[in-house]
Coordinates of C-alpha atoms and ligand atoms in Angstrom, one line a residue:
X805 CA 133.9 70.4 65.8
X806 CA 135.1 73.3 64.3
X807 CA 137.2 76.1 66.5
X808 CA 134.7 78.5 66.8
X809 CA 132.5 75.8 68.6
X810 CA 135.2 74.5 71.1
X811 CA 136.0 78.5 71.5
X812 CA 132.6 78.9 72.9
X813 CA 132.4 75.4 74.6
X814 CA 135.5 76.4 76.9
X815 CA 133.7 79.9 77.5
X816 CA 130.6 77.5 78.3
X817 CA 132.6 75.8 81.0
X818 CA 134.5 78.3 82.4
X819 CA 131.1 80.7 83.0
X820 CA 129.6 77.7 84.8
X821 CA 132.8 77.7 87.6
X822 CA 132.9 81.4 87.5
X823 CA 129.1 81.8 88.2
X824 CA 130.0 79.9 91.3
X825 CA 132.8 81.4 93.0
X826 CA 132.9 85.5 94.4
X827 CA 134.6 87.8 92.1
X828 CA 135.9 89.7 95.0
X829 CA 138.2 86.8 96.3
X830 CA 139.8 87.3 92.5
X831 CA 141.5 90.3 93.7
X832 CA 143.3 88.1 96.7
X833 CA 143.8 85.5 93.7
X834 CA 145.5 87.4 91.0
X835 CA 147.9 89.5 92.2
X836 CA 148.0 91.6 88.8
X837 CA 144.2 91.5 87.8
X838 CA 143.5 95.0 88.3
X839 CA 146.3 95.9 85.8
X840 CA 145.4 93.8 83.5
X841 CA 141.8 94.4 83.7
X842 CA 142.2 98.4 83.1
X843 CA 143.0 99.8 79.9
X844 CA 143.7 103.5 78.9
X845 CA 142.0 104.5 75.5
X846 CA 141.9 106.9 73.8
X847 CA 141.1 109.4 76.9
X848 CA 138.4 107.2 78.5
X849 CA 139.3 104.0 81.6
X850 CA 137.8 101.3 80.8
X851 CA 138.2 98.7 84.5
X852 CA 136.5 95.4 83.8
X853 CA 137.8 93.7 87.8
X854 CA 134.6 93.7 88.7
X855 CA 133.6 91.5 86.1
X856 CA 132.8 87.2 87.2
X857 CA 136.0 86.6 84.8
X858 CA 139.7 85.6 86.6
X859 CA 142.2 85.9 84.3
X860 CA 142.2 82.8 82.8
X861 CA 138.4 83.1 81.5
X862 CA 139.5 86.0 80.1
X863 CA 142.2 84.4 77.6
X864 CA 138.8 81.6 77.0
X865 CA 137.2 84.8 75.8
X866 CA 140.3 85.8 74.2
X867 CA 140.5 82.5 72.4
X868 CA 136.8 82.8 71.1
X869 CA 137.6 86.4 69.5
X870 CA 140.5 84.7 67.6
X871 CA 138.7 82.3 66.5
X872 CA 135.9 84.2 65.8
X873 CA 138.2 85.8 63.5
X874 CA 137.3 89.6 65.3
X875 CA 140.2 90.9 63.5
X876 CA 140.1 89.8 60.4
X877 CA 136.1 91.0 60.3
X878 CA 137.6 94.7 61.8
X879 CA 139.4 94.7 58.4
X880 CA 137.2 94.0 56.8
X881 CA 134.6 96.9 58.1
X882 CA 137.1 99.2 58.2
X883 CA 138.0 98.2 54.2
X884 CA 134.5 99.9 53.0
X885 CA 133.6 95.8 52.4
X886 CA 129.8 94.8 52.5
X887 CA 129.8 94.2 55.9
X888 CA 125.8 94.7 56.2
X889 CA 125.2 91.7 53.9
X890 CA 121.5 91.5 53.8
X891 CA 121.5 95.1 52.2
X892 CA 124.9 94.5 50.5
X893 CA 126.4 97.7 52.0
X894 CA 129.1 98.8 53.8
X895 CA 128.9 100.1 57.3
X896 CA 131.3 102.7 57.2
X897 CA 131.0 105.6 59.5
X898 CA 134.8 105.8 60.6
X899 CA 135.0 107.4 57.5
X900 CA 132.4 110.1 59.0
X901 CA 134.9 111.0 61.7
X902 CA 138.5 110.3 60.1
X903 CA 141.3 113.0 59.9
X904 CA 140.7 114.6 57.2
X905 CA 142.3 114.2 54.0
X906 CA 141.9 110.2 55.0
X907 CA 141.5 107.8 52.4
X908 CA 138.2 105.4 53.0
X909 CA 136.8 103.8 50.6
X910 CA 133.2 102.3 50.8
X911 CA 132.4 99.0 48.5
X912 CA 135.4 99.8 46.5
X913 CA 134.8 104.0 45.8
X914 CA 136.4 106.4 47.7
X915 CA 134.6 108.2 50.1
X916 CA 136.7 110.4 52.0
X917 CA 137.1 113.3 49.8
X918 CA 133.4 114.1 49.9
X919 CA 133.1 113.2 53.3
X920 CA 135.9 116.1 54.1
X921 CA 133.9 118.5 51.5
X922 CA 130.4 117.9 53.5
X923 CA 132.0 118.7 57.3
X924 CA 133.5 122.3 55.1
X925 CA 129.8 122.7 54.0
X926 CA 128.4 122.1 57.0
X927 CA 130.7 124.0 58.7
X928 CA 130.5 127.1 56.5
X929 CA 126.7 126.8 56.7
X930 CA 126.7 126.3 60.7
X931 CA 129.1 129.5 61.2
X932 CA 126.4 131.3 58.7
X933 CA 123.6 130.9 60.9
X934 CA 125.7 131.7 64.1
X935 CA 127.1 135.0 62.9
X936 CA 123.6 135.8 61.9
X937 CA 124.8 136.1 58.1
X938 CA 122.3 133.9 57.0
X939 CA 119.1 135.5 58.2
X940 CA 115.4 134.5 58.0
X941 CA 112.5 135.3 56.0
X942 CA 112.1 138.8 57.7
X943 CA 115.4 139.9 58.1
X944 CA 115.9 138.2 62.0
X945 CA 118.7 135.9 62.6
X946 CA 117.8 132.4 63.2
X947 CA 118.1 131.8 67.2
X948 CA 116.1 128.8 67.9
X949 CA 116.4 124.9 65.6
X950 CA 113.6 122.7 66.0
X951 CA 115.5 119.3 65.0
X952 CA 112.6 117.0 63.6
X953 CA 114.2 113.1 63.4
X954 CA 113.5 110.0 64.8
X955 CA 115.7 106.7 66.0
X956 CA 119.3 106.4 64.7
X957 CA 118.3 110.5 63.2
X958 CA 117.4 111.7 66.6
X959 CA 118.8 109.8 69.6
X960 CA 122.3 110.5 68.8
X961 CA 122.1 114.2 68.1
X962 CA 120.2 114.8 71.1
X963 CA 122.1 112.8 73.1
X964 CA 125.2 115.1 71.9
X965 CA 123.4 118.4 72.5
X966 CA 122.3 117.7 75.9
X967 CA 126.2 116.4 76.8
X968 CA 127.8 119.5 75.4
X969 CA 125.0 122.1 74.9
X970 CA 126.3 126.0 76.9
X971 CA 124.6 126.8 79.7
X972 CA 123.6 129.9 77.8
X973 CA 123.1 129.3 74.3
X974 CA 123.2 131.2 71.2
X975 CA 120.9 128.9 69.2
X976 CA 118.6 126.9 71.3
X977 CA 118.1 123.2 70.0
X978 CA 114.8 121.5 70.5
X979 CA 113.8 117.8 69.3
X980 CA 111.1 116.6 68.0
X981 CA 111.1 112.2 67.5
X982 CA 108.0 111.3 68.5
X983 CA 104.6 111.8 66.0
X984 CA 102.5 112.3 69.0
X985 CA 101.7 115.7 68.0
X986 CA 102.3 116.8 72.3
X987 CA 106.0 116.7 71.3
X988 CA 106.2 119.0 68.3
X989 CA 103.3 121.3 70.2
X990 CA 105.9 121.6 72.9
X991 CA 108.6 122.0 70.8
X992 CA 106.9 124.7 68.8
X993 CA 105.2 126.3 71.9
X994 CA 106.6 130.4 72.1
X995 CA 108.6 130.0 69.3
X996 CA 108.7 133.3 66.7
X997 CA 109.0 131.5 63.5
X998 CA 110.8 134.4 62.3
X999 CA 114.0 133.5 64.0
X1000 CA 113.0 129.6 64.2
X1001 CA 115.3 126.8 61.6
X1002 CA 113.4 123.7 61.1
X1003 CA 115.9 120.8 59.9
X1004 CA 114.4 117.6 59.1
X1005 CA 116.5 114.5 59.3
X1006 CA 115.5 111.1 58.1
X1007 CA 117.9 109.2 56.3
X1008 CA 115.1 107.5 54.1
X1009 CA 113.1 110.7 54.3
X1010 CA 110.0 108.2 54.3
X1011 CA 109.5 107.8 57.5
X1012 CA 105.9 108.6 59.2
X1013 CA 106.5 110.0 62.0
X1014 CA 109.3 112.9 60.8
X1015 CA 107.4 113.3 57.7
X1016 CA 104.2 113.6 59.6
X1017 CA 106.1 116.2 62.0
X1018 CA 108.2 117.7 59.2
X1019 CA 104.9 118.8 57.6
X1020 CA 103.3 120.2 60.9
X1021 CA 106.1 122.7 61.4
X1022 CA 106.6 123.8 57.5
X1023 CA 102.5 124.5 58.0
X1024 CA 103.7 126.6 61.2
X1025 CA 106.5 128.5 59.4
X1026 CA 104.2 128.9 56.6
X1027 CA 101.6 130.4 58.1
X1028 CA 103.3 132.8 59.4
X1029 CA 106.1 133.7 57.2
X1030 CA 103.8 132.3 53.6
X1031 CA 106.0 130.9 51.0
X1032 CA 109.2 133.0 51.7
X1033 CA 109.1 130.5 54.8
X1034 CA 111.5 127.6 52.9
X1035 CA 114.4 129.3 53.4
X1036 CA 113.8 128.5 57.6
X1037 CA 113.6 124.7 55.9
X1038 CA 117.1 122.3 56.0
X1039 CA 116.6 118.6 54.9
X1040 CA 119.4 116.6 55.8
X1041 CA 119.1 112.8 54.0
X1042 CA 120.2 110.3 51.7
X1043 CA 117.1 110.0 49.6
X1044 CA 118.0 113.1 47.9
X1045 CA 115.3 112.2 45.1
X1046 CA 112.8 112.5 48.0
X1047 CA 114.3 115.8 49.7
X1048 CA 113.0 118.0 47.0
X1049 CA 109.7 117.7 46.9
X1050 CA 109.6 119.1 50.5
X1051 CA 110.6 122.7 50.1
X1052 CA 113.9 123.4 51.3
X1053 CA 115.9 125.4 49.2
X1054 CA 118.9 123.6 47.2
X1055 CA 121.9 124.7 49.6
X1056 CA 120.3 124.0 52.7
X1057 CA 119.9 120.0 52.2
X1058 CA 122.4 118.0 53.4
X1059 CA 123.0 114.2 51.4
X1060 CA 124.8 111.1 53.0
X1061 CA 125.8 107.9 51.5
X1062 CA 123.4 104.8 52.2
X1063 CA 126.6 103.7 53.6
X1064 CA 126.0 105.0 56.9
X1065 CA 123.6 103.3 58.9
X1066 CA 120.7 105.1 61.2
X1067 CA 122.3 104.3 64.2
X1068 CA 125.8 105.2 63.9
X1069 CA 124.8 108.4 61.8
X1070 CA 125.5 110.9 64.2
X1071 CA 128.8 112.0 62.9
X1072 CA 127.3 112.6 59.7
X1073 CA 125.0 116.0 58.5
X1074 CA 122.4 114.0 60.7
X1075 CA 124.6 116.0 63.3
X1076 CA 124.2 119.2 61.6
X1077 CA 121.9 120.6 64.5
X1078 CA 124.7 119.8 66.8
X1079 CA 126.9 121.7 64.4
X1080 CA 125.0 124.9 64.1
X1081 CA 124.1 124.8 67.9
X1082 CA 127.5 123.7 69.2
X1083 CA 129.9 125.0 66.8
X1084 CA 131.8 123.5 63.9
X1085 CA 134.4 123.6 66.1
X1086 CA 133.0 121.2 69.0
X1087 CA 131.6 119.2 66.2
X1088 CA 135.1 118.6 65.0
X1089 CA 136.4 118.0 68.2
X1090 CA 133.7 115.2 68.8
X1091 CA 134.5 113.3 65.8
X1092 CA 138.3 113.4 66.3
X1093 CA 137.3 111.6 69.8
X1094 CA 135.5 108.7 67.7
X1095 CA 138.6 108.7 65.4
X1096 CA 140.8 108.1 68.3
X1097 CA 138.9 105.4 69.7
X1098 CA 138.9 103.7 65.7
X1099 CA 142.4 104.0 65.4
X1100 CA 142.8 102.4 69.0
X1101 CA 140.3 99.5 67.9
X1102 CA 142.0 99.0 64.8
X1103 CA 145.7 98.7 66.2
X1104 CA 145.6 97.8 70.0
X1105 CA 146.4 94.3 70.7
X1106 CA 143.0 92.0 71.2
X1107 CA 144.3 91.6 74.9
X1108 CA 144.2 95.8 75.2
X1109 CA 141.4 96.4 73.3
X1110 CA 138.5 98.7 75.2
X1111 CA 135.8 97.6 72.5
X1112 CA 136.8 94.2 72.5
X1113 CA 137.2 93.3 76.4
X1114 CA 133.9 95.6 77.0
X1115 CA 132.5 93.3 74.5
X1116 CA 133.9 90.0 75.8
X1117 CA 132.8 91.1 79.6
X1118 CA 129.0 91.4 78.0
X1119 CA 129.0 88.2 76.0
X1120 CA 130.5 86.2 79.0
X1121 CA 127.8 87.3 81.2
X1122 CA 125.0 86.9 78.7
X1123 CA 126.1 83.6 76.8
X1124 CA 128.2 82.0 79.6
X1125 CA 126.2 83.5 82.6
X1126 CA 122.8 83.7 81.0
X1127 CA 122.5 87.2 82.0
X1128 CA 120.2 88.5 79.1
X1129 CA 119.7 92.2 80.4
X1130 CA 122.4 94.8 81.6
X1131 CA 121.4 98.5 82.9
X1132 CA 123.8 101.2 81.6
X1133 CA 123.9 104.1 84.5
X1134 CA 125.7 107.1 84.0
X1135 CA 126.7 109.4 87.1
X1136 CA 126.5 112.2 84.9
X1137 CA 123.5 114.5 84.3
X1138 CA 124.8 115.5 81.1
X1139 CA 124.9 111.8 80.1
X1140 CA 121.1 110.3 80.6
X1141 CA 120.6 110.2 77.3
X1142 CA 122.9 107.4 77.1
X1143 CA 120.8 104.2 77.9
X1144 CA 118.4 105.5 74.8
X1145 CA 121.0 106.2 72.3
X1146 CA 122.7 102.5 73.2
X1147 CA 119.2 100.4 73.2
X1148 CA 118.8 101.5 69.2
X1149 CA 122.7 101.1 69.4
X1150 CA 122.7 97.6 70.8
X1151 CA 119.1 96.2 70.5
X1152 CA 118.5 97.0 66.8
X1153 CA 122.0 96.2 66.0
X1154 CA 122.0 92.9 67.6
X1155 CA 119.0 91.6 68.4
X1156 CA 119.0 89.2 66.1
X1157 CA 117.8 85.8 65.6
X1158 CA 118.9 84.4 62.4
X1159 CA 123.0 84.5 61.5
X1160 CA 124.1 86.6 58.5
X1161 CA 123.7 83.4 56.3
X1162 CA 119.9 83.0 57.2
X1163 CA 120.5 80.4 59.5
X1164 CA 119.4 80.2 63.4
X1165 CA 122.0 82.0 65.8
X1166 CA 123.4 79.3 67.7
X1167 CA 123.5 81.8 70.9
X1168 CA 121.4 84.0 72.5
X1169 CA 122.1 87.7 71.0
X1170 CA 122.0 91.2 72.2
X1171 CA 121.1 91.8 75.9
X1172 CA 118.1 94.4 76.6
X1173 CA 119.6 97.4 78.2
X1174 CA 117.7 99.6 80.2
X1175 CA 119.1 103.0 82.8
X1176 CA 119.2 106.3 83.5
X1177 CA 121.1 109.0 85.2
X1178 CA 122.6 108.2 88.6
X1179 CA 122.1 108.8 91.8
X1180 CA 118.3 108.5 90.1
X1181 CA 118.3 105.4 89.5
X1182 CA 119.3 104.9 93.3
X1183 CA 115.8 105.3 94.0
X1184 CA 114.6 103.9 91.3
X1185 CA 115.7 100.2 90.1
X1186 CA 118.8 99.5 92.5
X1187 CA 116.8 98.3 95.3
X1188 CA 116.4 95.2 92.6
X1189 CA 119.6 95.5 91.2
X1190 CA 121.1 94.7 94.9
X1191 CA 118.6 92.5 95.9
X1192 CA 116.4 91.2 93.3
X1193 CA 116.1 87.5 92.4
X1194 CA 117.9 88.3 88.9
X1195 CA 121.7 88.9 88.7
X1196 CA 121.9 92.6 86.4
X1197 CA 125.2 93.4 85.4
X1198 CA 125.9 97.2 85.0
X1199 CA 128.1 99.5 83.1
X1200 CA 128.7 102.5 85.8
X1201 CA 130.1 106.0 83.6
X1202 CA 131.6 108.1 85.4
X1203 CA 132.8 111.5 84.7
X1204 CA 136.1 113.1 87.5
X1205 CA 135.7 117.1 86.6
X1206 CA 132.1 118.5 86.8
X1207 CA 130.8 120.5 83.8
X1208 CA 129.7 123.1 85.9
X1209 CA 128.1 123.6 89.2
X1210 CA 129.1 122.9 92.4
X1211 CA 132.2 120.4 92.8
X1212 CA 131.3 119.7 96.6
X1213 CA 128.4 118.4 94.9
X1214 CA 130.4 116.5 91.6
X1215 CA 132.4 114.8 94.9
X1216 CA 128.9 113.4 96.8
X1217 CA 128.0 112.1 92.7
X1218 CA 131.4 110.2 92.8
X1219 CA 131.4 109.2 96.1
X1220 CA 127.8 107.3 94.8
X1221 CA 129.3 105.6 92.1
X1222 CA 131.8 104.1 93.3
X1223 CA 130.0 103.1 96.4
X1224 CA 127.6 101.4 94.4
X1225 CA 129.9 99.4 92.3
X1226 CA 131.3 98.5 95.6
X1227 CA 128.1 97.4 97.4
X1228 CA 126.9 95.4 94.0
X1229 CA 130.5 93.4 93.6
X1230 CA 130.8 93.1 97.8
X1231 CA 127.9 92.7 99.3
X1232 CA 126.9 92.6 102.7
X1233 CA 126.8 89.1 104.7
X1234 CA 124.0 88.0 106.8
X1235 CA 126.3 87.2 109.5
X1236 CA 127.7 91.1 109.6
X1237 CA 124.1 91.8 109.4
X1238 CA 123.1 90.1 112.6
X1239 CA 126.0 91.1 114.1
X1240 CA 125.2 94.8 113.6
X1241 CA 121.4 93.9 114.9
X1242 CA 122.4 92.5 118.1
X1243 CA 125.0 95.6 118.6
X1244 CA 121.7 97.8 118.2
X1245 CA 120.0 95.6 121.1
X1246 CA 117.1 94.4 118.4
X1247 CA 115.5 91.0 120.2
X1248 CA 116.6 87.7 118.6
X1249 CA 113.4 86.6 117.2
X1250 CA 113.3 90.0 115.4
X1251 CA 116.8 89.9 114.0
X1252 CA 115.7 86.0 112.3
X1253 CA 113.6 87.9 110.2
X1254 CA 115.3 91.4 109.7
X1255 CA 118.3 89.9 109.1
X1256 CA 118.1 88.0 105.7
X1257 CA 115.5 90.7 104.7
X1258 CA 118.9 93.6 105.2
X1259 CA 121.5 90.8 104.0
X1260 CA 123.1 91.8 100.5
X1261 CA 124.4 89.1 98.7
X1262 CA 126.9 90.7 96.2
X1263 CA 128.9 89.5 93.7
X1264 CA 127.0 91.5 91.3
X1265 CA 129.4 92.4 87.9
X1266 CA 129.7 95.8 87.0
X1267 CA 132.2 97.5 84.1
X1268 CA 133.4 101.0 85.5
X1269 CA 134.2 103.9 82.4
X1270 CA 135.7 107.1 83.9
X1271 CA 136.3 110.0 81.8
X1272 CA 138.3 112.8 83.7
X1273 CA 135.7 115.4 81.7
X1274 CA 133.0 115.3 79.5
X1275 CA 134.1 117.4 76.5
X1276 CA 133.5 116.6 73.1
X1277 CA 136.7 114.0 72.4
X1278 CA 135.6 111.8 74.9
X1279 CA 132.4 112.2 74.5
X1280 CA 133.3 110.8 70.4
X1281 CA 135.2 108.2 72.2
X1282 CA 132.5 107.0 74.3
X1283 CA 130.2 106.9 72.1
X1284 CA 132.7 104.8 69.3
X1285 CA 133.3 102.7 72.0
X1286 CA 130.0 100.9 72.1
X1287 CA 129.9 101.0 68.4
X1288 CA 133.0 99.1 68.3
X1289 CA 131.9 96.6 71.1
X1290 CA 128.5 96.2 69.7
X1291 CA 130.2 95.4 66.2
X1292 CA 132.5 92.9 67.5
X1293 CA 129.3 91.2 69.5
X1294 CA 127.7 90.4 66.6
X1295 CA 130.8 88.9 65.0
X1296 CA 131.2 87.0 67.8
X1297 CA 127.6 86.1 67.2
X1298 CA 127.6 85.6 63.7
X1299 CA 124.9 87.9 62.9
X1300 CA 124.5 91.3 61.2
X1301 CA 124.6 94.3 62.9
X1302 CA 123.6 96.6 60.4
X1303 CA 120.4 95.8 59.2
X1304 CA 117.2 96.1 61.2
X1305 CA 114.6 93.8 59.5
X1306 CA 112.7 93.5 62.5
X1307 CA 110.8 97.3 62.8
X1308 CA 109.4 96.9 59.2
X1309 CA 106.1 94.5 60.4
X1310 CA 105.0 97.1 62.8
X1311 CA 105.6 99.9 60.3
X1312 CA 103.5 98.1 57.4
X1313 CA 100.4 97.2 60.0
X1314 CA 100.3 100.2 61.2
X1315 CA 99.6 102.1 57.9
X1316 CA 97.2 99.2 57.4
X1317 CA 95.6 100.3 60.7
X1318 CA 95.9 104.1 60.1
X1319 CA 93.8 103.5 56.9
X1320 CA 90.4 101.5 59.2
X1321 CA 91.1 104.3 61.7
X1322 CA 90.5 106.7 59.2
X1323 CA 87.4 105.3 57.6
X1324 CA 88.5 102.6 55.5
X1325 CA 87.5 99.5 55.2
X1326 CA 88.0 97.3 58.1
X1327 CA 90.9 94.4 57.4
X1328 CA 91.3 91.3 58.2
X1329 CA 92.6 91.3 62.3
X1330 CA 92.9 89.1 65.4
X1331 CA 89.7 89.5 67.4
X1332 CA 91.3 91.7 70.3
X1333 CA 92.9 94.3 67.2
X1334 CA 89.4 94.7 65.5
X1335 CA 87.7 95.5 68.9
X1336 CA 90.7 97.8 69.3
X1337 CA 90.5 99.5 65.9
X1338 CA 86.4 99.2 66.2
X1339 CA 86.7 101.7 69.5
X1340 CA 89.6 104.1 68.5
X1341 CA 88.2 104.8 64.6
X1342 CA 87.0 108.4 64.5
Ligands
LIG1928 O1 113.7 102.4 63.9 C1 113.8 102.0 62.6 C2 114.6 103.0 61.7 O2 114.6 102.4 60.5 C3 116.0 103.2 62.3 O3 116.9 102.3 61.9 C4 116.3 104.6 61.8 O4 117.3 105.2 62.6 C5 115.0 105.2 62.1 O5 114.0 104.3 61.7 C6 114.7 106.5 61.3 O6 114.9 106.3 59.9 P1 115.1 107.6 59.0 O7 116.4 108.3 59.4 O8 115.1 107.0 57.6 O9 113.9 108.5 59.2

């Protein structure tokens, strides 16, 4: 039996004990868990008590990183190497974010020095538009960007804008993913295209749905402005052969190398709306958050590493516990982009059948997430989370300071996060439950069936982030962090998290379909699709 299989056999076992005992006795149990279960990093807390784990679990899940060989795979990711075998590329957007003047290479050629020349360009450009130097087609400076991406070129620069965007902006961002034309009508709706930047963002520049929406609003500018409307067009890609047939003029598009993947392109031009509506300056700032969190990953000890114990706390409860979803909630408005931006992170990434050699995973992969923005979610999905039949374990995020607003209200916010962590983990007894009834005078006959219905039963994980604000450094940090962690889960799993085989069968039918929807000859279909196609074709 090789190491890697006893590693997970003794994570095996020690789930199965853990799965029956309450993780709130641990704290009576091991004096110094707390302590050991919080780690500073690079300006976020990561507390994983509330995790099923005692201590000793935790060096079983130790044990299966080493032998997983986590660290020497981190070298070998941060070394440029081919990590994403199946397309025999490296995954390498540290480099993205790196001090600059750093010196990455990717697949053996260096990288950084154009890297640092890009963030100048897109700096210069960004602080062009802002000043109003750089005008439109009719002499008006551009004051609203209509950012036209979808999946890895959408969710994260969105995500961004809404978590740092001014109350009052200069440049208003809008976002256009989806190809249902509702969302670019919306996003066009009392817009001047005099004074309107369209940047298109796809990293393939193939894909339907941008290309379908990128095409829609160059129509809109063109119409109104006629040809002179390019210069409102930025392409931002790294199919540069396909950027210039679109329109945009030479110095607005924006190339990256193929060696950074969809979903961890955010720190790349893909972020250049985020530049231009936030400031080169906050941009900066957001990628020398990620950097810290990379230099933390690549140095701190296994035993003190956020990515790697966040990671280890999700693979015990989904491979040991069998705990194959997990809601992400963050108590912070500014954040409920989150849960979207981490199911491309974590889902494509991992989900994943097959190992990197081709062979079937010998344990269940990524877990579904799914969440929202607390205290919504309070009335939403935590009536299940407390007392549904399935056990959910949670990430709570948790911001101290307020952005703005009231803090009387940021206090009532906290208050609710850490209540509900506390209710989840604790619990509520059916005997305290009864007691309570009887106080009240209810009759006995009434409080046999009230009181299971009002017992909580607890022991419920949850992994608690706080961040004492939400500016742009931790913001990079968070959002490195679950990179990191999803990287070292599919180590752990054997797998490769940069490739994403599984969306390309829906993409291919569904030009199939577009072309018996739009007269052509019908194909050859399941019974239920042709009756489908027979009643939608115009
Ligand atoms: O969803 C599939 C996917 O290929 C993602 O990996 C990617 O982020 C998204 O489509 C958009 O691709 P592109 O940036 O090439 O338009």
């Amino acid at each position: 039996m090789s190491d890697l299989t006893a590693a997970w056999g003794r994570l095996t076992d020690a789930a199965a004990k853990a799965g029956a005992r309450r993780i709130a006795s641990l704290f009576d149990a091991e004096p110094g868990r707390l302590d050991r279960l919080t780690v500073e990093a690079a300006g976020l807390e990561l507390e994983l008590s509330k995790q099923p784990w005692s201590l000793a679990d935790l060096d079983v899940c130790l044990d299966l990183a080493k032998a997983a060989q986590v660290e020497a795979a981190r070298a070998r990711f941060f070394a440029g190497e081919p990590v994403n075998s199946s397309e025999h590329r490296a995954a390498l957007h540290m480099a993205l974010r790196a001090p600059k003047g750093s010196n990455f290479k990717a697949d053996g050629g260096p990288v950084s020095a154009a890297v640092d020349a890009m963030r100048d360009r897109m700096a210069a450009f960004a602080n062009a538009i802002r000043s109003g130097a750089l005008k439109g087609a009719t002499g008006k400076p551009f004051r609203k960007l209509v950012h036209i991406g979808i999946g890895g070129s959408d969710f994260g620069p969105r995500l961004v804008w809404e978590a740092l965007r001014p109350l009052d902006a200069a440049i208003e961002v809008r976002f256009v993913a989806n190809v249902d034309p509702a969302e670019l009508a919306f996003a066009l709706h009392g817009l001047d295209p005099a004074e309107t930047l369209v940047v298109v963002v796809s990293k393939t520049f193939t894909t339907q749905e941008t290309m379908t929406n990128a095409k829609a609003a160059r129509d809109w500018l063109r119409a109104a402005l006629g040809k002179a409307a390019d210069s409102h067009l930025v392409a931002v890609s790294s199919a540069l052969k396909e950027t210039a047939a679109f329109g945009a003029p030479d110095d607005q598009v924006f190339g990256f190398g193929d060696w950074v993947g969809g979903r961890y392109s955010v720190w790349s031009p893909v972020g250049l709306s985020c530049v231009i509506g936030l400031g080169p300056e906050v941009f900066e700032r957001l990628l020398a958050g990620a950097a810290a969190m990379d230099a933390h990953f690549q140095a701190a000890p296994l035993a003190a590493n956020a990515p790697v114990l966040l990671a280890l706390a999700h693979v015990f409860n989904r491979n040991g516990l069998g705990r194959p979803v997990r809601a992400v909630v963050p108590y912070a408005q500014r954040l409920h982009l989150l849960p979207n931006f981490l199911q491309q992170l974590e889902m494509e990434s991992n989900g994943k059948q097959v190992t990197k050699d081709g062979k079937p995973a010998p344990h269940h992969t990524a877990q579904a997430v799914f969440g929202d923005a607390g205290t919504n979610v309070q009335h939403a999905f935590f009536q299940l989370m407390h007392q549904g039949t399935d056990i959910i374990p949670t990430d709570f995020i948790a911001v101290r300071e307020a952005s703005e607003g009231d803090p009387a209200a940021q206090t009532i916010l906290l208050s609710n996060v850490i209540a509900q962590a506390e209710a989840l983990m604790v619990g509520k007894p059916e005997s305290q439950v009864r007691k309570e009834l009887a106080e009240k005078g209810v009759a006995a006959a009434e409080i046999e069936t009230l009181a299971p219905q009002r017992t909580f039963p607890g022991n419920r994980p949850s992994a608690f982030i706080l961040l004492d604000r939400l500016d742009p450094e931790r913001l990079g940090s968070l959002l490195a962090l679950y990179e990191h962690k999803t990287f070292v889960e599919g180590v752990l799993w054997e797998i490769n998290s940069f490739d994403q085989w599984g969306v390309e069968l829906g993409k291919s039918l569904a030009t199939k379909v577009l072309g018996e929807l739009q007269g052509g000859p019908a194909g050859a279909h399941d019974p239920s699709t042709a009756r489908l196609i027979g009643k939608l074709r115009g």
